[in-house]
mmCIF file of C-alpha atoms in Angstrom:
data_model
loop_
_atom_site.group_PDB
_atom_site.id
_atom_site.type_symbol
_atom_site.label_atom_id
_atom_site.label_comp_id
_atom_site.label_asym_id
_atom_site.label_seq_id
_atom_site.Cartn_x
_atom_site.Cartn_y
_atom_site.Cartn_z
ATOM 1 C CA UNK A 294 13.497 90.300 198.982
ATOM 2 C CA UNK A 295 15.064 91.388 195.646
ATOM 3 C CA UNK A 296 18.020 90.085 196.331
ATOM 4 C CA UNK A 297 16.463 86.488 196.768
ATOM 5 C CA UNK A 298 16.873 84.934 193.633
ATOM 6 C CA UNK A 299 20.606 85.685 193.815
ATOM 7 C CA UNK A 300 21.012 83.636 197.342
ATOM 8 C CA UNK A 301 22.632 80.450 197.314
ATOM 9 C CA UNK A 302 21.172 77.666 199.967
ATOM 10 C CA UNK A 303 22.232 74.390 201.169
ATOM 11 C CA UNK A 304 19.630 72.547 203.406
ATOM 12 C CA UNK A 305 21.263 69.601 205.240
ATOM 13 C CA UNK A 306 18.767 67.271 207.733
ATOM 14 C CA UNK A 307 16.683 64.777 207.688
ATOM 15 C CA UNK A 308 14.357 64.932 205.339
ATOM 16 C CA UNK A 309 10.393 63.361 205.730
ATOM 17 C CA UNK A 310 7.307 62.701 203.370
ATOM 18 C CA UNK A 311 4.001 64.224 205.131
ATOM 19 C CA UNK A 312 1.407 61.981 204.556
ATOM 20 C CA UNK A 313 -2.564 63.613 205.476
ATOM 21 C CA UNK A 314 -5.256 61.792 205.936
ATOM 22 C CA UNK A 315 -8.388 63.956 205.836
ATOM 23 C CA UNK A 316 -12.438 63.025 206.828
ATOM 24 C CA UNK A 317 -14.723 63.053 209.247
ATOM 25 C CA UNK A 318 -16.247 61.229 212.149
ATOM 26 C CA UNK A 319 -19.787 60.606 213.153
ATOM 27 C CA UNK A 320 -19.698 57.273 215.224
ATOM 28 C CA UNK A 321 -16.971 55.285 217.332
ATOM 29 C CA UNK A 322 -15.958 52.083 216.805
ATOM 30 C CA UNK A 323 -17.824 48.930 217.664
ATOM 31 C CA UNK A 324 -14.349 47.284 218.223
ATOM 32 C CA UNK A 325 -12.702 49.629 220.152
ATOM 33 C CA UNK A 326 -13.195 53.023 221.629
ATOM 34 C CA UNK A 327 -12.041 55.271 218.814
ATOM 35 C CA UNK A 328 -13.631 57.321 216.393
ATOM 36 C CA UNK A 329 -14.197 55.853 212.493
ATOM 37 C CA UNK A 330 -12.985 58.006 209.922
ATOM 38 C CA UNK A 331 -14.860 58.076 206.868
ATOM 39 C CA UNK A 332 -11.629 59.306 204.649
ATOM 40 C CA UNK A 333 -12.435 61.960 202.364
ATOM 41 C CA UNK A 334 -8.913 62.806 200.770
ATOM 42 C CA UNK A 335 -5.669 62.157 201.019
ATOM 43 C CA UNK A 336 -2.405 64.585 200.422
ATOM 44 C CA UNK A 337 1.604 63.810 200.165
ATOM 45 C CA UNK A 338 3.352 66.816 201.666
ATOM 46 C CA UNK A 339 7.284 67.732 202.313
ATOM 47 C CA UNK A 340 8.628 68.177 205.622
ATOM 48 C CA UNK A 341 11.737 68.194 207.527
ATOM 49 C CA UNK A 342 14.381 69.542 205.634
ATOM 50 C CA UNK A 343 13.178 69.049 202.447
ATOM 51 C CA UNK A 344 10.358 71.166 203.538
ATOM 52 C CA UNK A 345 12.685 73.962 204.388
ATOM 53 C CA UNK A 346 14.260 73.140 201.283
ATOM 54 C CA UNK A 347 11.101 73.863 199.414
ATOM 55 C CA UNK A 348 10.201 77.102 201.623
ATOM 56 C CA UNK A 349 13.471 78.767 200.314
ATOM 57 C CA UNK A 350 12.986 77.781 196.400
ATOM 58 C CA UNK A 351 9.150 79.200 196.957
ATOM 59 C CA UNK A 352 10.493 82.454 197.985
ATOM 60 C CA UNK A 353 12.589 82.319 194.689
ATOM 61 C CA UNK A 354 15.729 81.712 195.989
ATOM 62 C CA UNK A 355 18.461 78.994 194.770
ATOM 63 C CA UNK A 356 18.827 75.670 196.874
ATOM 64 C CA UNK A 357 20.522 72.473 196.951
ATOM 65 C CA UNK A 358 19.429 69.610 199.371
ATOM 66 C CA UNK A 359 21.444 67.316 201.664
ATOM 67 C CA UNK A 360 19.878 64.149 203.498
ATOM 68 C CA UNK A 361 19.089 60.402 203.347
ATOM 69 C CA UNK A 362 16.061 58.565 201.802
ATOM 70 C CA UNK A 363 15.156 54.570 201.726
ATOM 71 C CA UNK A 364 15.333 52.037 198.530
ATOM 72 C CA UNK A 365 11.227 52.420 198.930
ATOM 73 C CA UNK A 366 8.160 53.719 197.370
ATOM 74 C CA UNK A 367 8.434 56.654 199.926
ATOM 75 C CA UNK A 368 11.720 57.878 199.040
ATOM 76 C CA UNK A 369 10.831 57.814 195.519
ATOM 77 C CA UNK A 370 7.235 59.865 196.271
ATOM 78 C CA UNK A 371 9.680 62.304 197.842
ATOM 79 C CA UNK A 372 11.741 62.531 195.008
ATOM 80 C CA UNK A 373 9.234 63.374 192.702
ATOM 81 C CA UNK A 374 7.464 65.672 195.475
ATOM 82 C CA UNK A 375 10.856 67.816 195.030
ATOM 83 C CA UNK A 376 10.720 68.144 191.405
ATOM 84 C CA UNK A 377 13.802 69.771 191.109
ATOM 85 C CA UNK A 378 17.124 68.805 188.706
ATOM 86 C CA UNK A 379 19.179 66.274 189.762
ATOM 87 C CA UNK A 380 21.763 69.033 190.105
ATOM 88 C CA UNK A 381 20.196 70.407 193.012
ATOM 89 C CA UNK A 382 19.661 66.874 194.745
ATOM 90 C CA UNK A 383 22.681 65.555 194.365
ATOM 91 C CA UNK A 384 23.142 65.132 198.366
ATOM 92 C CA UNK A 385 20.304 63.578 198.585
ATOM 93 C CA UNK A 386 21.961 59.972 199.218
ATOM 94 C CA UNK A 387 20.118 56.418 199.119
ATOM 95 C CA UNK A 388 20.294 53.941 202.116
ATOM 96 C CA UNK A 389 19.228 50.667 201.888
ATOM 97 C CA UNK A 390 19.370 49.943 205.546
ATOM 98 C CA UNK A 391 16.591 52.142 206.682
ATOM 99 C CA UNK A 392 12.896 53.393 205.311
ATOM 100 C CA UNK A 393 12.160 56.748 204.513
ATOM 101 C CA UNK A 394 11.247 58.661 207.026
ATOM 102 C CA UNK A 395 7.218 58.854 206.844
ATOM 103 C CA UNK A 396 5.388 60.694 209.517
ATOM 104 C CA UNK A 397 1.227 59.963 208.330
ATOM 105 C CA UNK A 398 -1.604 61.924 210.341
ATOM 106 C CA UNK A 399 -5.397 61.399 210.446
ATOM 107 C CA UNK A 400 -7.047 64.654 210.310
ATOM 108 C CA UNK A 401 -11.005 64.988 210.985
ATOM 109 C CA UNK A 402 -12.735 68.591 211.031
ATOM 110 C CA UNK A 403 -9.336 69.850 211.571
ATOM 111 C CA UNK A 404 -8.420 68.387 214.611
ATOM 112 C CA UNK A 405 -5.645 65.572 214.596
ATOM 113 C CA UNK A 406 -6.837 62.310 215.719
ATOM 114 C CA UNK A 407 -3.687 60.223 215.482
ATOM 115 C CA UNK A 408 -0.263 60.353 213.809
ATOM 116 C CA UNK A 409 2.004 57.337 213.064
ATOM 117 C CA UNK A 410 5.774 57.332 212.202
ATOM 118 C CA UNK A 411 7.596 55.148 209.853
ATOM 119 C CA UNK A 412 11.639 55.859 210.209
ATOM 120 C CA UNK A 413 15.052 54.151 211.386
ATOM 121 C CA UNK A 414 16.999 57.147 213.954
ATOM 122 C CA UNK A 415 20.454 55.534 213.386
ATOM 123 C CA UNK A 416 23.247 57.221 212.326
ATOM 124 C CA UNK A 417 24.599 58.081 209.192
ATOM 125 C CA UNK A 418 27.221 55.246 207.873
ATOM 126 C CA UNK A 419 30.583 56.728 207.222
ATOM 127 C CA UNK A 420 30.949 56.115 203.265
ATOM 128 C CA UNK A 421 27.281 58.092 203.021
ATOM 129 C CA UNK A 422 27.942 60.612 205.475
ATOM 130 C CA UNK A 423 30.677 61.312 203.311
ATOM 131 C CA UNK A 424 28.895 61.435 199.965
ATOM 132 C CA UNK A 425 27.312 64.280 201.868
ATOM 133 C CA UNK A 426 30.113 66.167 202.898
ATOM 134 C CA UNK A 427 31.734 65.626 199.376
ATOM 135 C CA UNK A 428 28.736 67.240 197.826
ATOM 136 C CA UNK A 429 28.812 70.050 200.682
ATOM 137 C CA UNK A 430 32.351 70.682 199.556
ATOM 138 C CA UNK A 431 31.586 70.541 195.703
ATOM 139 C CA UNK A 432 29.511 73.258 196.191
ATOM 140 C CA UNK A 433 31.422 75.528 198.588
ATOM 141 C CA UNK A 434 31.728 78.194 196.088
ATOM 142 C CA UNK A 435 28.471 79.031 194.936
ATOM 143 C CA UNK A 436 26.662 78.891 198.691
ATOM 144 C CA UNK A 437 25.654 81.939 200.199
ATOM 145 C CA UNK A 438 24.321 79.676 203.534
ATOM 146 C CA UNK A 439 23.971 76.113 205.105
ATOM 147 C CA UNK A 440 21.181 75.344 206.667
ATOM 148 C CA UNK A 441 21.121 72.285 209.346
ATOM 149 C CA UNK A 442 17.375 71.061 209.807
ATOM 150 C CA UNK A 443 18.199 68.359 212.971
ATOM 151 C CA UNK A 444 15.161 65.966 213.633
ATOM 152 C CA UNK A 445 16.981 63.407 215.196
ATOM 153 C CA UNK A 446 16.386 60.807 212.219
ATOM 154 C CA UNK A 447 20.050 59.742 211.808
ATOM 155 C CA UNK A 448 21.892 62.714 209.393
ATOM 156 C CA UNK A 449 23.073 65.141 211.622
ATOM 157 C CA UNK A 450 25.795 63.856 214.079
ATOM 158 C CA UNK A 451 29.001 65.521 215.826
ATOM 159 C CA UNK A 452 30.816 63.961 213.187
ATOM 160 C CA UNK A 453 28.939 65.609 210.220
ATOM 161 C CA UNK A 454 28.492 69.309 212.204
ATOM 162 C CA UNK A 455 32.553 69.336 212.732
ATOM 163 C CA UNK A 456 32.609 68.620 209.124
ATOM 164 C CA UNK A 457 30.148 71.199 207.722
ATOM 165 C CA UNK A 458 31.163 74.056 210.268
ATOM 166 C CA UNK A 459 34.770 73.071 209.282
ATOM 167 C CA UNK A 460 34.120 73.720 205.325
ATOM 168 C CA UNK A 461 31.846 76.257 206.177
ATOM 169 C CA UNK A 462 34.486 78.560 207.734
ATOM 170 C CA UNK A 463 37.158 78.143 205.249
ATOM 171 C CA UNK A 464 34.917 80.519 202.854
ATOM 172 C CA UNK A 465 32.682 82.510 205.696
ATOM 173 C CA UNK A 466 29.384 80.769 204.899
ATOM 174 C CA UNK A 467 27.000 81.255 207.673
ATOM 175 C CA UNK A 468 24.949 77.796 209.200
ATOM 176 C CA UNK A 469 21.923 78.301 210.778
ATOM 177 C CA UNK A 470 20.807 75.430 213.019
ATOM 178 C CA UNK A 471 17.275 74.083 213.578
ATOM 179 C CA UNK A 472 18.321 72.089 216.472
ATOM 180 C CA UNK A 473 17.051 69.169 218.431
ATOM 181 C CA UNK A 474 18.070 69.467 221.990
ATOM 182 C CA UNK A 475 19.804 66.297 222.516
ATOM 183 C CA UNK A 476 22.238 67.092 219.752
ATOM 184 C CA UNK A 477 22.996 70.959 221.086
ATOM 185 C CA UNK A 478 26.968 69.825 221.680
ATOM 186 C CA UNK A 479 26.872 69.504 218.312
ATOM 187 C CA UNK A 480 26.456 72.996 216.807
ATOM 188 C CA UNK A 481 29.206 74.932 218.371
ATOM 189 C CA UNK A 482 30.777 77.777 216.275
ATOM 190 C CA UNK A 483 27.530 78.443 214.124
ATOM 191 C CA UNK A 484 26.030 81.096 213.206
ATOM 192 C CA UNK A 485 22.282 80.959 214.140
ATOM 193 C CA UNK A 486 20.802 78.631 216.421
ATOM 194 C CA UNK A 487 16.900 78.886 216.316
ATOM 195 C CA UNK A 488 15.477 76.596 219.046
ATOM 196 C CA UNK A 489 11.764 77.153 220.349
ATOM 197 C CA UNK A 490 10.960 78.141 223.926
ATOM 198 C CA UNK A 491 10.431 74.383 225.185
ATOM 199 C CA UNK A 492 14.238 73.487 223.256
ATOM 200 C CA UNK A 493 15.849 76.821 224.802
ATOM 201 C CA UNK A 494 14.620 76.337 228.365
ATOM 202 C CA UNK A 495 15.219 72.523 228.262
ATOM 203 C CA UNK A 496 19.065 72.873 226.591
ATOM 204 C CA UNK A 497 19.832 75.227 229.444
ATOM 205 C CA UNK A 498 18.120 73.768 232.322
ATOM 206 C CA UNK A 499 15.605 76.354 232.928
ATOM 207 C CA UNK A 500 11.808 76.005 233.956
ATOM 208 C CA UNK A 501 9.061 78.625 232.502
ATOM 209 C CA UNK A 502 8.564 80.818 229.503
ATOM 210 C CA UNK A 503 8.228 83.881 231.062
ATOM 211 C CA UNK A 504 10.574 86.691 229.508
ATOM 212 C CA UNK A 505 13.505 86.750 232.551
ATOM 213 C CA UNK A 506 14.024 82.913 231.731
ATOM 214 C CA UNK A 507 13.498 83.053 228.189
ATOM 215 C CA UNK A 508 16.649 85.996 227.991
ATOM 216 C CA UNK A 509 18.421 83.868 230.750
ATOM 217 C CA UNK A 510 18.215 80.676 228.177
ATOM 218 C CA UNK A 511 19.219 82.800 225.075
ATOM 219 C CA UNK A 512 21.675 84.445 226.750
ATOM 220 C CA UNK A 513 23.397 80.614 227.909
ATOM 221 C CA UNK A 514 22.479 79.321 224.997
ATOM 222 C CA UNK A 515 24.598 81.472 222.987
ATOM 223 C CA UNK A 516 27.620 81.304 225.506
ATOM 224 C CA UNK A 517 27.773 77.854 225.613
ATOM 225 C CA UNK A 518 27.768 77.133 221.547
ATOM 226 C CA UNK A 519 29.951 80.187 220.935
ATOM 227 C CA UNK A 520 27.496 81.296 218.062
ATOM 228 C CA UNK A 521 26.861 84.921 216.993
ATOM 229 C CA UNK A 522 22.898 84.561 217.514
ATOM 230 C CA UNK A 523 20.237 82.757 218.946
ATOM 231 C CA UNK A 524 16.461 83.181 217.517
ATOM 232 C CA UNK A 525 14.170 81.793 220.105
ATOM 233 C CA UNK A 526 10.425 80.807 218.654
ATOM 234 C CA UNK A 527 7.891 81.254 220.960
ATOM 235 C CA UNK A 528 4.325 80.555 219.797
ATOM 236 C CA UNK A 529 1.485 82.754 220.145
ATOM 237 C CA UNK A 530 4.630 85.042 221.595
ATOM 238 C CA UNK A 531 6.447 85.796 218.936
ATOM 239 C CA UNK A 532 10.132 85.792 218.729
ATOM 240 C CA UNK A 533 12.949 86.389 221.110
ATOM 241 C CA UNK A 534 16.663 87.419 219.079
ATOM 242 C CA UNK A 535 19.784 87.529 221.246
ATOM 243 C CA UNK A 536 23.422 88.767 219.765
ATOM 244 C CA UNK A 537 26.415 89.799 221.236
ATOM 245 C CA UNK A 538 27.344 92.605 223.934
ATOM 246 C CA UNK A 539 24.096 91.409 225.333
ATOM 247 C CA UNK A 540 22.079 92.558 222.545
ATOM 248 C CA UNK A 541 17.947 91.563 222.057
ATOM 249 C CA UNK A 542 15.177 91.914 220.720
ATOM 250 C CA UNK A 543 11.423 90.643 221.239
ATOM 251 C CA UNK A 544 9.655 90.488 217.611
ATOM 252 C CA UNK A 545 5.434 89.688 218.733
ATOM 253 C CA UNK A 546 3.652 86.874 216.324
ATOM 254 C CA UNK A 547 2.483 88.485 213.303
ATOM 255 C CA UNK A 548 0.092 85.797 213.079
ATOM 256 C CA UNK A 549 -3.838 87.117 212.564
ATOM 257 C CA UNK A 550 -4.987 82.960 213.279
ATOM 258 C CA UNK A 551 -3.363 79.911 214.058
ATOM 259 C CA UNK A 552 -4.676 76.723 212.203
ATOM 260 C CA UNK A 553 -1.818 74.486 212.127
ATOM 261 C CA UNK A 554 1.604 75.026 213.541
ATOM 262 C CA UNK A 555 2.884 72.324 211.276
ATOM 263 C CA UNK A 556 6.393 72.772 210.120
ATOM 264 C CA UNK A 557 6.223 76.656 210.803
ATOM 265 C CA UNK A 558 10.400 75.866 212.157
ATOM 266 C CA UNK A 559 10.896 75.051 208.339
ATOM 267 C CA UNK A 560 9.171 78.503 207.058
ATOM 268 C CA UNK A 561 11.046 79.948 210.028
ATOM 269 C CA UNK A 562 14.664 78.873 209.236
ATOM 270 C CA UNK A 563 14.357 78.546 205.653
ATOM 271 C CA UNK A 564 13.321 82.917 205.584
ATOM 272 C CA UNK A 565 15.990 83.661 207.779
ATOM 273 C CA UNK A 566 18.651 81.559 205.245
ATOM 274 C CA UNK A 567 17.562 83.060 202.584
ATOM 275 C CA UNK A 568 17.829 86.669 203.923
ATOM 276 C CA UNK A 569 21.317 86.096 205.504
ATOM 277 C CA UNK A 570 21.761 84.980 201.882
ATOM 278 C CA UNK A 571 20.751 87.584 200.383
ATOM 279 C CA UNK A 572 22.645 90.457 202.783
ATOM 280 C CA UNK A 573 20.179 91.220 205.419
ATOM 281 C CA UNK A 574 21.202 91.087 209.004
ATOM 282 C CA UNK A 575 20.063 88.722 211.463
ATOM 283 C CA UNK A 576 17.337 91.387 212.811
ATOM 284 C CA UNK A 577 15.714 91.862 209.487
ATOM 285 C CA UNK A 578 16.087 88.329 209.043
ATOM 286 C CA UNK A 579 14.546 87.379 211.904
ATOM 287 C CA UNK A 580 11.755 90.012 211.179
ATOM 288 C CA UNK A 581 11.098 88.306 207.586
ATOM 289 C CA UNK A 582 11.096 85.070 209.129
ATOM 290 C CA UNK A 583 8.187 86.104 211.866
ATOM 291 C CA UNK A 584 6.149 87.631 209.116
ATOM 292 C CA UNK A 585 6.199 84.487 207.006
ATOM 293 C CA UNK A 586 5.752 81.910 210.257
ATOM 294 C CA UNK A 587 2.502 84.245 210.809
ATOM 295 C CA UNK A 588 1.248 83.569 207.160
ATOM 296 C CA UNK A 589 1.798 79.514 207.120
ATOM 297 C CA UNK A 590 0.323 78.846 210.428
ATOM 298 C CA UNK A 591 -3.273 80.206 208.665
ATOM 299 C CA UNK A 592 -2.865 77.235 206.829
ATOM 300 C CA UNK A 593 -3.662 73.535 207.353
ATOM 301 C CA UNK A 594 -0.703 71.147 207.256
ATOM 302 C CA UNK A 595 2.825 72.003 206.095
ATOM 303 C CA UNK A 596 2.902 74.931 203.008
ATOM 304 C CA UNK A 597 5.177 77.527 201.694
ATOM 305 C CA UNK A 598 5.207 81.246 201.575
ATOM 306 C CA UNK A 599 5.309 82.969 198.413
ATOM 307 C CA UNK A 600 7.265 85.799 197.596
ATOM 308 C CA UNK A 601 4.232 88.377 196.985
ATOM 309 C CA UNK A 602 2.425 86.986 200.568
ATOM 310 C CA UNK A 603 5.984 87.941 202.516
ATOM 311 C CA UNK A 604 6.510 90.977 200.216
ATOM 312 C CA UNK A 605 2.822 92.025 201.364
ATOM 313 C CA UNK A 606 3.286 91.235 204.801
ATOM 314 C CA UNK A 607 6.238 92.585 205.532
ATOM 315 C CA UNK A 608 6.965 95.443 202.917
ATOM 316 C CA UNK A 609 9.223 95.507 200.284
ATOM 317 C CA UNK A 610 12.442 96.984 200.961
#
């Protein structure tokens, strides 16, 4: 954890404004059968990529940010949400063709009532896909690791993943892969894949969670995208690690209570990127990554770790 503010980061996805509506309910509707909300605050939140993008500058470390935002009041919320120098968000590219992506969720005595989605989920146009990749490349040399956060929103395509993989191997940057199942074809020849059980079981056409299909899954999983790892998240189970020569590991959740499992991927990723970064391998990444997944899902909504919380949780080195 030293070595964190010396890591390098690129986050490339799709990034998303969380929008939280929080109140309470004591009657249902006279117009319908729902509850009423009587709204007690409100709260703008990152999430997607530029939430992992935010978990790795919390933990001190050094990021720049890839992705697409609308001509809208949203993208510019999420702009100034980030906070960061231009320098850093240079990727961050402007489309005029699409919203930004806007995921808003009514929240009453902690339970979620209702979420509703504002986005567009088509692809990437060719001159701003490249915008991306030329940023990408313009910042080769400093990178320590490329992250891929994948929620389907347009960004990440096979075009884009054969061009970051492409400049990623010229100067042996890792890319570790938050994937989305229907894009798995995508993300052959990286590093890390980190899908959660449902992803893993689903991408290779297994049933169950029990630990036989889980290895099974990681096990195809990694054949199949020729990548040197494969971090399966599984809940209240912890985490499953599979490397090569048939090497695993089962990590159990270091999480004391679960509140809200809200964007606990980005914490996830974002820890293990910024370890690789920093020199640790994948098995003490994975283990920092667990520790600090256990300490954001005791919070409500999406959040960040801090340094001192992982350094406490997980001990120094």
């Amino acid at each position: 954890m030293r070595r964190f503010p010396q890591a390098s980061v690129l986050v490339l996805g799709d990034l998303i404004l969380d929008h939280y509506v929080m109140g309470r309910v004591s009657r249902i509707s006279p117009e319908a059968p729902v509850p009423v909300v009587h709204v007690e605050s409100e709260s703008i939140r990152l999430g997607g990529a530029a939430n992992v993008y935010s978990n790795i500058v919390a933990l001190g470390g050094k990021a720049y940010l890839c992705g697409v935002i609308g001509a809208d009041e949203s993208g510019k919320r999420l702009l100034k949400e980030l906070g960061h120098t231009r320098a850093s968000l240079g990727g961050v590219v402007t489309d005029r063709e699409r919203p930004t992506t806007r995921k808003s969720r009514v929240i009453a005595h902690n339970q979620q009532i209702v979420r509703y989605d504002i986005e567009g989920r088509t692809e990437l146009r060719a001159p701003l896909r490249q915008k991306i990749v030329r940023f990408v490349e313009s910042k080769l040399r400093d990178l320590s690791c490329i992250v891929v956060s994948d929620y389907a929103k347009g960004v990440v395509s096979a075009t884009l993943m054969a061009e970051i993989t492409r400049l990623a191997a010229l100067r042996r940057v890792p890319v570790v892969v938050d994937p989305k199942v229907e894009h798995f074809n995508f993300y052959k020849g990286v590093t890390v894949i980190t899908p959660n059980h449902l992803e893993a079981t689903q991408a290779s056409g297994m049933h169950g969670d029990d630990n036989q299909t889980i290895n099974e899954a990681g096990a195809m999983i990694r054949q199949r995208l020729g990548c040197r790892s494969v971090l399966i998240t599984r809940g209240e189970k912890g985490m499953s690690l599979y490397e090569g020569d048939g090497q695993s590991w089962h990590l159990p959740t270091k999480a004391r209570q679960v509140y809200d499992v809200t964007g606990a991927g980005d914490t996830v990723i974002g820890t293990l990127a910024l370890a690789l970064a920093a020199g640790a391998d994948m098995k003490t990444g994975a283990m920092m990554a667990n520790y600090a997944a256990g300490i954001v899902v005791g919070m409500v909504g999406t959040a960040t770790v801090s340094p001192v919380q992982l350094s406490e949780a997980f001990g120094d080195d």
